[in-house]
CSV table of C-alpha atoms and ligand atoms in Angstrom, one decimal:
chain,number,residue,atom,x,y,z
A,695,MET,CA,58.5,85.4,107.7
A,696,MET,CA,56.7,85.6,111.1
A,697,ARG,CA,58.7,86.7,113.9
A,698,SER,CA,58.0,86.5,117.9
A,699,ILE,CA,57.9,89.6,119.8
A,700,SER,CA,57.9,90.1,123.7
A,701,VAL,CA,56.8,93.5,125.2
A,702,LEU,CA,58.2,94.1,128.8
A,703,GLY,CA,56.1,97.0,130.0
A,704,ALA,CA,53.0,96.2,127.5
A,705,THR,CA,50.7,98.1,129.4
A,706,GLY,CA,52.9,101.3,129.5
A,707,SER,CA,52.8,104.2,126.9
A,708,ILE,CA,55.6,102.6,125.0
A,709,GLY,CA,54.0,99.2,125.2
A,710,ALA,CA,51.0,100.8,123.8
A,711,SER,CA,52.8,102.4,120.8
A,712,THR,CA,54.4,99.1,120.0
A,713,LEU,CA,51.3,96.9,120.0
A,714,ASP,CA,49.3,99.6,117.9
A,715,LEU,CA,52.1,98.7,115.4
A,716,ILE,CA,51.7,95.3,115.8
A,717,ARG,CA,48.1,95.3,115.5
A,718,ARG,CA,48.5,96.6,112.3
A,719,ASN,CA,51.0,93.9,111.1
A,720,ARG,CA,49.4,91.2,112.7
A,721,ASP,CA,50.7,88.7,109.9
A,722,ALA,CA,54.2,89.6,110.5
A,723,TRP,CA,54.5,89.1,114.6
A,724,ARG,CA,53.7,86.1,116.6
A,725,VAL,CA,53.4,88.0,120.3
A,726,GLU,CA,55.3,85.6,123.0
A,727,THR,CA,55.3,87.7,126.3
A,728,LEU,CA,53.7,90.7,127.5
A,729,THR,CA,54.2,92.0,131.0
A,730,ALA,CA,53.1,94.8,133.3
A,731,ASN,CA,53.7,95.9,136.9
A,732,GLY,CA,50.1,95.3,138.3
A,733,ASN,CA,47.3,95.9,136.2
A,734,ALA,CA,46.4,92.3,135.5
A,735,VAL,CA,43.1,93.3,133.9
A,736,GLU,CA,44.5,95.3,131.2
A,737,LEU,CA,47.1,93.1,130.6
A,738,ALA,CA,44.9,89.9,130.1
A,739,LYS,CA,43.1,92.1,127.6
A,740,LEU,CA,46.3,92.7,125.8
A,741,ALA,CA,47.2,89.0,126.1
A,742,ARG,CA,43.9,87.7,124.5
A,743,GLU,CA,43.7,90.2,121.7
A,744,PHE,CA,47.3,89.3,120.6
A,745,SER,CA,46.9,85.7,121.6
A,746,ALA,CA,50.2,86.0,123.7
A,747,SER,CA,51.8,82.8,124.9
A,748,VAL,CA,52.5,84.1,128.4
A,749,ALA,CA,51.3,87.4,130.7
A,750,VAL,CA,53.1,88.0,133.7
A,751,VAL,CA,52.5,90.7,136.7
A,752,ALA,CA,55.6,91.8,138.7
A,753,ASP,CA,53.1,92.3,141.4
A,754,GLU,CA,52.9,88.8,142.6
A,755,ALA,CA,49.7,89.6,144.4
A,756,LYS,CA,47.6,90.1,141.4
A,757,VAL,CA,48.4,86.5,139.7
A,758,PRO,CA,45.0,85.2,140.8
A,759,GLU,CA,43.3,88.2,139.5
A,760,LEU,CA,45.3,87.8,136.0
A,761,ARG,CA,44.6,84.0,136.2
A,762,GLU,CA,40.8,84.7,136.6
A,763,ALA,CA,40.9,87.3,133.4
A,764,LEU,CA,42.9,84.9,131.3
A,765,SER,CA,40.9,81.7,132.2
A,766,GLY,CA,39.8,79.4,129.2
A,767,SER,CA,42.0,81.4,126.8
A,768,GLY,CA,45.2,78.9,126.9
A,769,ILE,CA,47.4,81.7,127.8
A,770,GLU,CA,50.0,81.0,130.7
A,771,ALA,CA,49.7,83.5,133.7
A,772,ALA,CA,52.3,84.1,136.0
A,773,GLY,CA,53.8,86.7,138.4
A,774,GLY,CA,56.8,88.0,140.8
A,775,ALA,CA,60.2,89.2,139.9
A,776,PRO,CA,61.8,85.7,139.1
A,777,ALA,CA,58.7,85.0,136.9
A,778,LEU,CA,59.1,88.3,134.9
A,779,GLU,CA,62.8,87.1,134.5
A,780,GLU,CA,61.7,83.6,133.3
A,781,ALA,CA,59.6,85.0,130.8
A,782,ALA,CA,62.0,87.8,129.4
A,783,ALA,CA,64.5,84.6,129.1
A,784,ARG,CA,62.3,82.4,127.2
A,785,GLY,CA,63.9,84.3,124.1
A,786,ALA,CA,62.1,85.9,121.3
A,787,ASP,CA,63.2,87.0,117.9
A,788,PHE,CA,62.5,90.7,119.1
A,789,THR,CA,62.2,92.2,122.9
A,790,VAL,CA,60.9,95.2,123.5
A,791,ALA,CA,62.3,96.9,126.9
A,792,ALA,CA,59.7,99.1,128.1
A,793,ILE,CA,59.5,98.9,131.8
A,794,VAL,CA,60.1,102.1,133.8
A,795,GLY,CA,63.0,102.5,136.0
A,796,CYS,CA,65.9,100.1,136.9
A,797,ALA,CA,62.8,97.8,137.6
A,798,GLY,CA,63.5,96.8,133.9
A,799,LEU,CA,67.0,96.0,134.5
A,800,ALA,CA,67.0,92.3,135.1
A,801,PRO,CA,64.5,91.2,133.0
A,802,THR,CA,66.1,93.1,130.3
A,803,MET,CA,69.5,91.6,131.0
A,804,ALA,CA,67.7,88.1,130.9
A,805,ALA,CA,66.7,88.9,127.5
A,806,ILE,CA,70.0,90.1,126.4
A,807,GLU,CA,71.5,86.5,127.6
A,808,ARG,CA,69.1,84.9,124.7
A,809,GLY,CA,70.4,86.9,122.2
A,810,GLY,CA,68.1,88.4,119.5
A,811,VAL,CA,67.1,91.8,119.0
A,812,ILE,CA,66.6,94.1,122.2
A,813,ALA,CA,64.4,97.6,121.3
A,814,LEU,CA,65.3,99.4,124.5
A,815,ALA,CA,63.1,102.3,125.7
A,816,ASN,CA,64.0,101.5,129.2
A,817,LYS,CA,67.1,104.2,129.7
A,818,GLU,CA,67.2,103.8,133.5
A,819,ALA,CA,68.4,100.1,133.1
A,820,LEU,CA,71.3,101.0,130.5
A,821,VAL,CA,72.2,103.9,132.8
A,822,SER,CA,72.3,101.5,135.5
A,823,ALA,CA,74.4,99.0,134.3
A,824,GLY,CA,76.0,100.7,131.2
A,825,GLU,CA,79.3,98.9,131.0
A,826,ILE,CA,77.7,95.3,132.2
A,827,MET,CA,74.9,95.5,129.7
A,828,THR,CA,76.9,96.5,126.5
A,829,ALA,CA,79.4,93.8,127.6
A,830,ALA,CA,76.7,91.3,127.8
A,831,VAL,CA,75.3,92.4,124.6
A,832,ALA,CA,78.6,91.9,122.9
A,833,ARG,CA,79.1,88.5,124.6
A,834,HIS,CA,75.5,86.8,123.7
A,835,GLY,CA,75.4,88.3,120.3
A,836,ALA,CA,72.4,90.3,120.8
A,837,THR,CA,71.6,93.4,118.9
A,838,LEU,CA,70.7,96.4,121.1
A,839,LEU,CA,68.3,98.9,118.9
A,840,PRO,CA,67.6,102.2,120.7
A,841,ILE,CA,64.2,103.4,120.4
A,842,ASP,CA,64.3,106.3,122.8
A,843,SER,CA,63.8,108.8,119.6
A,844,GLU,CA,67.2,110.9,120.4
A,845,HIS,CA,69.1,107.8,120.2
A,846,ASN,CA,67.1,106.2,117.5
A,847,ALA,CA,67.9,109.3,115.4
A,848,ILE,CA,71.5,109.0,115.9
A,849,PHE,CA,71.5,105.5,115.4
A,850,GLN,CA,70.0,106.3,111.7
A,851,CYS,CA,72.4,109.1,111.4
A,852,LEU,CA,75.7,106.9,112.1
A,853,GLN,CA,74.3,104.4,109.4
A,854,GLY,CA,77.0,103.7,107.0
A,855,ASN,CA,79.6,106.2,108.8
A,856,ALA,CA,82.6,105.3,111.0
A,857,VAL,CA,82.1,106.5,114.4
A,858,GLU,CA,85.7,107.9,114.3
A,859,HIS,CA,84.7,110.6,111.8
A,860,VAL,CA,82.1,112.0,114.3
A,861,ARG,CA,82.7,115.5,115.5
A,862,TRP,CA,79.7,116.0,117.6
A,863,ILE,CA,76.7,114.2,118.7
A,864,THR,CA,73.9,116.6,119.6
A,865,LEU,CA,70.8,115.4,121.4
A,866,THR,CA,67.7,117.7,121.3
A,867,ALA,CA,65.4,118.5,123.9
A,868,SER,CA,62.1,119.8,124.2
A,869,GLY,CA,62.9,121.7,127.2
A,870,GLY,CA,59.9,120.2,128.8
A,871,PRO,CA,56.7,122.4,130.1
A,872,PHE,CA,58.7,124.5,132.5
A,873,ARG,CA,61.4,125.2,129.9
A,874,ASP,CA,60.6,129.2,130.1
A,875,TRP,CA,59.7,129.2,134.2
A,876,SER,CA,61.8,131.2,136.7
A,877,TRP,CA,63.2,129.5,139.6
A,878,GLU,CA,60.5,130.9,141.8
A,879,ARG,CA,57.7,129.7,139.7
A,880,LEU,CA,59.4,126.3,139.4
A,881,SER,CA,59.8,125.9,143.1
A,882,ARG,CA,55.7,125.8,143.2
A,883,ALA,CA,55.2,123.7,140.1
A,884,THR,CA,53.0,120.6,140.6
A,885,PRO,CA,52.8,117.1,139.5
A,886,ALA,CA,49.9,117.7,137.5
A,887,GLU,CA,51.7,120.8,135.7
A,888,ALA,CA,55.0,118.4,135.3
A,889,ILE,CA,52.9,115.6,133.8
A,890,LYS,CA,51.7,118.0,131.1
A,891,HIS,CA,54.0,117.6,128.4
A,892,PRO,CA,53.7,120.2,125.5
A,893,ASN,CA,54.7,117.7,122.6
A,894,TRP,CA,54.8,114.0,123.8
A,895,ASP,CA,52.0,112.0,125.5
A,896,MET,CA,54.1,109.7,128.2
A,897,GLY,CA,54.2,107.9,131.0
A,898,ALA,CA,54.3,110.1,134.4
A,899,LYS,CA,58.1,109.2,135.6
A,900,ILE,CA,59.5,110.2,132.1
A,901,SER,CA,57.0,113.5,132.0
A,902,VAL,CA,58.6,114.5,135.4
A,903,ASP,CA,62.0,113.8,134.0
A,904,SER,CA,61.2,115.7,131.0
A,905,ALA,CA,60.4,118.7,133.3
A,906,THR,CA,63.4,118.6,135.3
A,907,MET,CA,65.8,117.8,132.4
A,908,PHE,CA,66.9,114.7,134.1
A,909,ASN,CA,65.4,112.9,130.9
A,910,LYS,CA,68.1,114.4,129.2
A,911,GLY,CA,70.7,113.9,131.5
A,912,LEU,CA,70.2,110.1,131.4
A,913,GLU,CA,69.8,110.4,127.6
A,914,LEU,CA,73.6,111.6,127.8
A,915,ILE,CA,74.6,108.7,129.7
A,916,GLU,CA,72.7,106.4,127.5
A,917,ALA,CA,74.1,108.0,124.5
A,918,HIS,CA,77.6,107.6,126.1
A,919,TYR,CA,77.3,103.9,126.3
A,920,LEU,CA,75.6,103.2,123.0
A,921,PHE,CA,77.7,105.5,120.8
A,922,PRO,CA,81.3,105.6,122.3
A,923,VAL,CA,82.5,108.7,120.8
A,924,GLY,CA,83.4,110.1,124.1
A,925,LEU,CA,81.7,112.4,126.4
A,926,ASP,CA,83.2,115.4,125.3
A,927,ARG,CA,81.7,115.1,121.8
A,928,LEU,CA,78.0,114.5,123.3
A,929,ARG,CA,76.3,117.7,123.4
A,930,ILE,CA,72.5,118.9,124.4
A,931,ILE,CA,70.6,121.5,122.4
A,932,VAL,CA,67.3,122.9,123.8
A,933,HIS,CA,64.8,122.6,120.7
A,934,PRO,CA,61.1,123.2,121.7
A,935,GLN,CA,59.3,122.1,118.6
A,936,SER,CA,60.5,118.6,119.0
A,937,ILE,CA,60.7,117.8,115.3
A,938,VAL,CA,64.8,117.2,114.8
A,939,HIS,CA,65.4,114.4,117.1
A,940,SER,CA,69.1,114.4,117.1
A,941,MET,CA,71.8,115.0,115.0
A,942,VAL,CA,75.5,113.8,114.1
A,943,GLU,CA,78.0,116.4,112.9
A,944,TYR,CA,80.8,114.9,111.0
A,945,ARG,CA,84.5,116.1,110.7
A,946,ASP,CA,84.1,117.4,107.3
A,947,GLY,CA,81.2,120.0,108.7
A,948,SER,CA,78.4,117.7,107.2
A,949,THR,CA,75.5,117.6,109.8
A,950,LEU,CA,73.0,114.7,109.6
A,951,ALA,CA,69.7,114.9,111.5
A,952,GLN,CA,66.7,112.7,111.4
A,953,LEU,CA,63.5,114.6,111.4
A,954,GLY,CA,59.9,113.5,112.2
A,955,PRO,CA,56.7,114.2,113.9
A,956,SER,CA,56.4,113.7,118.1
A,957,ASP,CA,55.0,110.3,117.8
A,958,MET,CA,56.9,107.2,119.4
A,959,ARG,CA,55.8,105.0,116.9
A,960,VAL,CA,58.3,106.4,114.2
A,961,PRO,CA,61.3,105.3,116.1
A,962,ILE,CA,59.3,102.2,117.2
A,963,ALA,CA,58.9,101.3,113.6
A,964,SER,CA,62.2,102.1,112.4
A,965,ALA,CA,63.5,99.4,115.3
A,966,LEU,CA,60.6,96.8,114.2
A,967,ALA,CA,61.6,97.1,110.6
A,968,TRP,CA,65.6,97.6,111.1
A,969,PRO,CA,67.1,97.2,108.7
A,970,GLU,CA,64.0,97.7,106.4
A,971,ARG,CA,61.5,100.2,106.8
A,972,MET,CA,57.7,99.6,107.5
A,973,ASP,CA,54.8,101.8,106.9
A,974,THR,CA,53.1,103.8,110.1
A,975,PRO,CA,49.8,105.7,110.4
A,976,CYS,CA,51.6,108.7,111.9
A,977,ALA,CA,51.1,112.3,110.5
A,978,PRO,CA,53.5,113.2,107.9
A,979,LEU,CA,56.0,115.9,108.6
A,980,ASP,CA,54.5,119.1,107.2
A,981,LEU,CA,57.4,121.7,107.9
A,982,ALA,CA,55.4,124.6,106.0
A,983,GLU,CA,52.7,124.0,108.6
A,984,ILE,CA,55.5,123.8,111.3
A,985,GLY,CA,57.0,126.9,110.0
A,986,GLU,CA,60.0,127.3,112.4
A,987,LEU,CA,62.3,125.2,114.1
A,988,THR,CA,64.4,126.9,116.8
A,989,PHE,CA,67.0,126.1,119.1
A,990,ARG,CA,68.8,127.5,121.9
A,991,LYS,CA,71.7,126.6,124.6
A,992,PRO,CA,70.2,124.7,127.7
A,993,ASP,CA,70.2,126.6,131.3
A,994,GLU,CA,72.0,124.5,133.9
A,995,GLN,CA,71.2,127.3,136.6
A,996,ARG,CA,67.6,126.3,136.6
A,997,PHE,CA,67.8,122.8,135.5
A,998,PRO,CA,71.1,121.4,136.9
A,999,ALA,CA,70.2,117.7,135.9
A,1000,THR,CA,72.2,117.6,132.7
A,1001,ARG,CA,75.3,119.0,134.6
A,1002,LEU,CA,74.8,116.2,137.2
A,1003,ALA,CA,74.5,113.8,134.8
A,1004,ARG,CA,77.4,114.5,133.0
A,1005,GLU,CA,79.7,114.5,136.1
A,1006,ALA,CA,78.0,110.9,136.8
A,1007,ALA,CA,79.0,109.7,133.5
A,1008,GLN,CA,82.5,111.4,133.5
A,1009,ALA,CA,82.7,109.3,137.3
A,1010,GLY,CA,81.4,106.2,135.8
A,1011,GLY,CA,81.6,102.9,137.7
A,1012,GLY,CA,78.4,102.8,139.9
A,1013,ILE,CA,77.9,106.6,140.0
A,1014,PRO,CA,75.3,106.6,137.0
A,1015,ALA,CA,73.5,104.0,139.1
A,1016,VAL,CA,73.2,106.2,142.2
A,1017,LEU,CA,72.1,109.3,140.0
A,1018,ASN,CA,69.4,106.9,138.5
A,1019,ALA,CA,68.3,105.6,141.6
A,1020,ALA,CA,68.2,108.9,143.7
A,1021,ASN,CA,66.2,110.3,141.0
A,1022,GLU,CA,63.7,107.7,140.8
A,1023,VAL,CA,63.1,108.1,144.5
A,1024,ALA,CA,62.9,111.8,144.3
A,1025,VAL,CA,60.4,111.4,141.2
A,1026,ALA,CA,58.3,109.3,143.4
A,1027,ALA,CA,58.4,111.6,146.4
A,1028,PHE,CA,57.4,114.7,144.1
A,1029,LEU,CA,54.7,112.7,142.6
A,1030,ASP,CA,53.8,112.1,146.0
A,1031,GLY,CA,53.3,115.7,147.1
A,1032,GLN,CA,56.3,115.1,149.3
A,1033,ILE,CA,59.0,117.2,148.0
A,1034,ALA,CA,58.9,120.5,146.2
A,1035,PHE,CA,59.9,119.9,142.2
A,1036,THR,CA,63.3,121.9,142.8
A,1037,ARG,CA,64.3,119.6,145.6
A,1038,ILE,CA,64.5,116.8,142.9
A,1039,ALA,CA,67.6,117.9,141.6
A,1040,ALA,CA,69.1,119.0,144.8
A,1041,HIS,CA,68.2,115.8,146.3
A,1042,VAL,CA,70.3,113.7,143.8
A,1043,GLU,CA,72.9,116.0,144.2
A,1044,ASP,CA,72.8,115.3,147.9
A,1045,VAL,CA,72.6,111.3,147.3
A,1046,LEU,CA,75.5,111.4,145.0
A,1047,GLY,CA,77.3,113.4,147.7
A,1048,SER,CA,77.1,111.3,150.2
A,1049,PHE,CA,77.8,107.8,148.4
A,1050,ALA,CA,80.6,106.9,146.0
A,1051,PRO,CA,80.1,102.9,146.0
A,1052,PRO,CA,83.1,100.9,144.1
A,1053,ALA,CA,82.4,100.3,140.2
A,1054,PRO,CA,80.0,97.0,140.2
A,1055,THR,CA,81.0,94.2,138.1
A,1056,SER,CA,78.0,92.3,137.7
A,1057,LEU,CA,74.3,92.7,137.7
A,1058,ALA,CA,73.8,91.9,141.4
A,1059,GLU,CA,76.3,94.1,142.1
A,1060,VAL,CA,74.8,97.0,140.2
A,1061,LEU,CA,71.2,95.9,141.8
A,1062,ALA,CA,73.0,96.3,145.2
A,1063,VAL,CA,74.3,99.7,144.1
A,1064,ASP,CA,70.9,100.5,143.2
A,1065,GLY,CA,69.4,99.3,146.4
A,1066,GLU,CA,71.7,101.2,148.5
A,1067,ALA,CA,71.3,104.6,146.9
A,1068,ARG,CA,67.4,104.1,147.2
A,1069,ALA,CA,67.8,103.5,150.9
A,1070,ARG,CA,70.2,106.6,151.5
A,1071,ALA,CA,67.8,108.6,149.1
A,1072,ARG,CA,65.1,108.0,151.5
A,1073,ILE,CA,67.3,108.4,154.7
A,1074,LEU,CA,68.6,111.9,153.6
A,1075,MET,CA,64.9,112.9,152.5
A,1076,GLU,CA,63.3,112.0,155.8
A,1077,ALA,CA,66.4,114.0,157.3
A,1078,ALA,CA,65.8,117.1,155.1
B,1130,NAD,P1,54.9,104.1,131.4
B,1130,NAD,O1,54.5,104.5,132.8
B,1130,NAD,O2,53.6,104.2,130.6
B,1130,NAD,O3,55.0,102.7,131.4
B,1130,NAD,C1,55.6,101.5,132.1
B,1130,NAD,C2,55.4,100.1,132.0
B,1130,NAD,O4,56.1,99.4,132.8
B,1130,NAD,C3,54.1,99.7,132.3
B,1130,NAD,O5,53.7,98.6,131.8
B,1130,NAD,C4,54.1,99.2,133.9
B,1130,NAD,O6,53.0,98.2,134.1
B,1130,NAD,C5,55.6,98.6,134.1
B,1130,NAD,N1,56.0,98.9,135.1
B,1130,NAD,C6,56.2,99.7,136.2
B,1130,NAD,N2,56.7,99.5,137.1
B,1130,NAD,C7,57.1,98.3,136.9
B,1130,NAD,C8,57.9,97.6,138.0
B,1130,NAD,N3,58.4,97.7,139.0
B,1130,NAD,N4,58.1,95.9,137.3
B,1130,NAD,C9,57.7,95.7,136.3
B,1130,NAD,N5,56.9,96.4,135.5
B,1130,NAD,C10,56.7,97.8,135.8
B,1130,NAD,O7,56.2,104.3,130.8
B,1130,NAD,P2,56.6,104.5,129.3
B,1130,NAD,O8,56.3,106.0,129.2
B,1130,NAD,O9,55.9,103.7,128.5
B,1130,NAD,O10,58.0,104.6,129.4
B,1130,NAD,C11,58.6,103.2,129.7
B,1130,NAD,C12,60.2,103.5,129.3
B,1130,NAD,O11,60.5,103.9,128.1
B,1130,NAD,C13,61.0,104.4,130.6
B,1130,NAD,O12,62.3,103.9,130.6
B,1130,NAD,C14,61.0,105.5,129.5
B,1130,NAD,O13,62.2,106.6,130.3
B,1130,NAD,C15,61.4,105.2,128.0
B,1130,NAD,N6,60.8,106.1,127.2
B,1130,NAD,C16,59.5,106.4,127.1
B,1130,NAD,C17,59.1,107.4,126.2
B,1130,NAD,C18,57.6,107.9,125.9
B,1130,NAD,O14,57.2,108.5,125.0
B,1130,NAD,N7,56.8,107.3,126.8
B,1130,NAD,C19,60.1,108.0,125.4
B,1130,NAD,C20,61.3,107.4,125.1
B,1130,NAD,C21,61.7,106.5,126.3
B,1131,MG,MG1,64.3,110.6,124.6
């Protein structure tokens, strides 16, 4: 049976991995909506290849270019934030939320409100809107499937087990490209060095997050909302090989882990086929070739991000949204050459110290907290 699918953030790294799997299973999927930020040419190319119904650019100024590139195809072209939300709300059996940053929140919420399956890569959206998003999922009878590799691993390890039997959920972290760097060396890290991840090929923002460990911090908060076992049962371990994608330890002492190659097509395929399984072109896991799997404690002195994220999750309310927004601003400034690598976490801590909004109770209030936190982050950055 054919299912319809929308990919929000189709031109990104997760978008490409998703469409690669769809390309190999063309008779199983009908592509509804594909979206991008501003790359109209690439988006149009994908929309034509997959005979999408509609293509949307978030940047309204790119609409003429998109129209031009789609002329004669019969594919609808649109642009701007309202069009993005409308396209997400058209409803598809399956929506992949793969926009980067809080910019993906409103379209992801629009898809959730239509029900269906939402495969979530866009962790910043869940971190910012935690309770509001999980409540909307329940209210609208949607299914939220994590495709972040750690959360997909945990989801798989929890199948058939009641959460009250969980002793620990352990998120693995590669430690990023600067895992073994001294503080002094970290303070001189360049954007080019930060986006060269040893194991994964990802977009620029998450690559920097991986280098600062904010990625793991955001993932801790993501896990807190997806798997309500209590924050004190969530922990992080550094595992440089990125083969064990996360683990669940049960009260009887059994630990279940999910292993696989460092290829996002594995967790994405697990969501696309869930509760069945599908073939992927990914290299089989050759543990004899890999030889060793090693583990160590995270170092929160050099990488304070996980401590900041845990504190934000503990505080709850609008604080995770503040942490996320401040990090987005700081990462953009670092990529732009404006601040040192070690200022990213320091800056997030400064913003968190300056602003404690009341807990948001709606999507609009979350977006207001996000906007206010960004404004404060920019002001504090200029003052520093
Ligand atoms: P990317 O930068 O490669 O792609 C981002 C996509 O979002 C692109 O299609 C881009 O056009 C679109 N986009 C960017 N800004 C936008 C805006 N303001 N409005 C609308 N669309 C916008 O990023 P990615 O690496 O594919 O990551 C996407 C999400 O998935 C992130 O939240 C990331 O944390 C998460 N994730 C990625 C990976 C990975 O391996 N790449 C793994 C786990 C989770
Ligand atoms: Mg991850």
